[in-house]
């Protein structure tokens, strides 16, 4: 009995330690905020969630404990419209001392390098906003001069954040935070901008390496890959003119693209079959569900004459080859995105139905039930 009691005490102690080890602590003081309510919020990808709150006393002291995240996550303290952003990596303790009014720019933080860097970035962001407001309220510049000054301000800001924060440690929470800084409600880093996209890619690659199971890593990956695909399509749109010799008598624009073995595959070689021309990006989150749907259609109707000609618009050729190794249909790769321009593809996935005479019949926006439409042409 005594031995059982000892074991029970050890188990209870270990359980208590484990429970304690799975929490983080944020504590400190907010001066000048007596009787005000301070909230702790989680700024998750799905939205902001209130975790706890406290009514501050005369000394302004507060202390919150919450479940520690397994990968870097972002939080904020809020009070009367003011907020302080910080990150938590695991079971750390962060101390924040602030003063009201204006606690969002009037605070110190200790216990975390990430949190200190986020504080610096937040102050830089506020400084940029103030400079822009002053510029827009000024009357000494012409509109063209004001736009030029604004562009230089933003460019200098991004250079500073990129070189002194993001590229210094792209796997850090503060690099992620810097990547999504805003100005006037718009992201300062634009994934449609090729130079900004390099910054997205650097952070995405690092988070893929260090936090592969993190929702934020997956979000970054999808954001970067979509940006790469969009940029390739935009570049091709600027550079491509349609070669009229590629337009066959049916009005179909033929494609000549390589499959994984290097063989050039065309649409015209598929005359006599019902073709589902599918534009796809395997890097997108919709890819798996889309491939399952196409497998079902292919398995049911290939023997009746259905063929799938799938064009990958992925930026990563290796990813495409890996993803298509086991696919039974024709899968080709468009390194420049020119095929998407020819067919006026604005986003993926997108598809078209081509009948047995090699005539283009419908695109996705004209189809209510894909399986039924395909059967109509069998």
Coordinates of N, CA and C in Angstrom, one line a residue, residues 4 17 24 43 70 75 82 95 113 126 128 136 140 146 148 165 185 226 254 288 307 314-315 350 365 370 374 378:
X4 N 2.3 1.7 -3.5 CA 1.3 2.2 -4.4 C 1.1 3.7 -4.2
X17 N 3.7 18.4 -13.7 CA 4.8 19.0 -14.4 C 4.5 19.1 -15.9
X24 N 2.1 28.6 -21.6 CA 3.0 29.7 -21.7 C 2.5 30.8 -20.8
X43 N -4.2 35.4 -32.4 CA -4.4 35.8 -33.8 C -4.2 34.6 -34.7
X70 N 2.4 24.2 -30.4 CA 3.5 23.3 -30.8 C 4.5 23.9 -31.8
X75 N -0.1 36.2 -30.9 CA -1.1 36.6 -29.8 C -1.0 38.2 -29.7
X82 N -6.3 49.7 -28.3 CA -4.8 49.6 -28.5 C -4.4 48.1 -28.4
X95 N 7.4 38.9 -20.6 CA 7.1 40.0 -19.8 C 6.9 41.3 -20.6
X113 N 13.4 36.9 -27.8 CA 14.0 37.7 -28.9 C 12.9 38.0 -30.0
X126 N 4.3 51.6 -37.6 CA 3.6 52.8 -37.1 C 4.3 54.1 -37.6
X128 N 6.0 54.3 -40.4 CA 5.7 54.4 -41.9 C 4.3 55.0 -42.0
X136 N 0.5 62.7 -47.2 CA -0.8 62.9 -47.9 C -1.5 64.2 -47.4
X140 N 2.6 70.8 -50.4 CA 3.8 71.3 -51.1 C 4.2 70.5 -52.3
X146 N 4.1 63.3 -54.9 CA 3.7 62.6 -53.7 C 3.7 61.1 -53.9
X148 N 5.6 59.5 -56.0 CA 7.0 59.1 -56.1 C 7.6 59.0 -54.6
X165 N 15.7 41.9 -41.0 CA 14.8 41.1 -40.2 C 14.5 39.7 -40.9
X185 N -4.4 49.0 -44.5 CA -5.2 47.8 -44.7 C -4.8 46.9 -45.8
X226 N 1.1 29.9 -55.2 CA 0.1 30.6 -56.0 C 0.6 31.8 -56.6
X254 N -4.3 24.4 -80.5 CA -3.6 23.2 -80.2 C -2.5 23.5 -79.2
X288 N -5.6 17.8 -54.2 CA -5.9 16.3 -53.9 C -7.3 16.0 -54.2
X307 N -10.5 10.9 -72.5 CA -9.1 11.1 -72.3 C -8.9 12.4 -71.5
X314 N 2.4 24.5 -62.3 CA 3.2 24.6 -61.1 C 4.5 25.3 -61.4
X315 N 5.0 26.1 -60.5 CA 6.4 26.7 -60.6 C 7.5 25.6 -60.4
X350 N -9.1 24.8 -63.8 CA -10.0 25.3 -64.8 C -10.0 24.1 -65.9
X365 N -17.3 27.2 -66.7 CA -18.4 28.2 -66.3 C -19.7 27.9 -67.0
X370 N -20.4 18.0 -64.6 CA -19.3 17.6 -65.5 C -19.5 16.2 -66.0
X374 N -19.9 15.2 -70.0 CA -19.0 14.3 -70.7 C -19.8 13.2 -71.4
X378 N -20.1 11.3 -75.4 CA -19.5 10.0 -75.6 C -20.1 9.3 -76.8

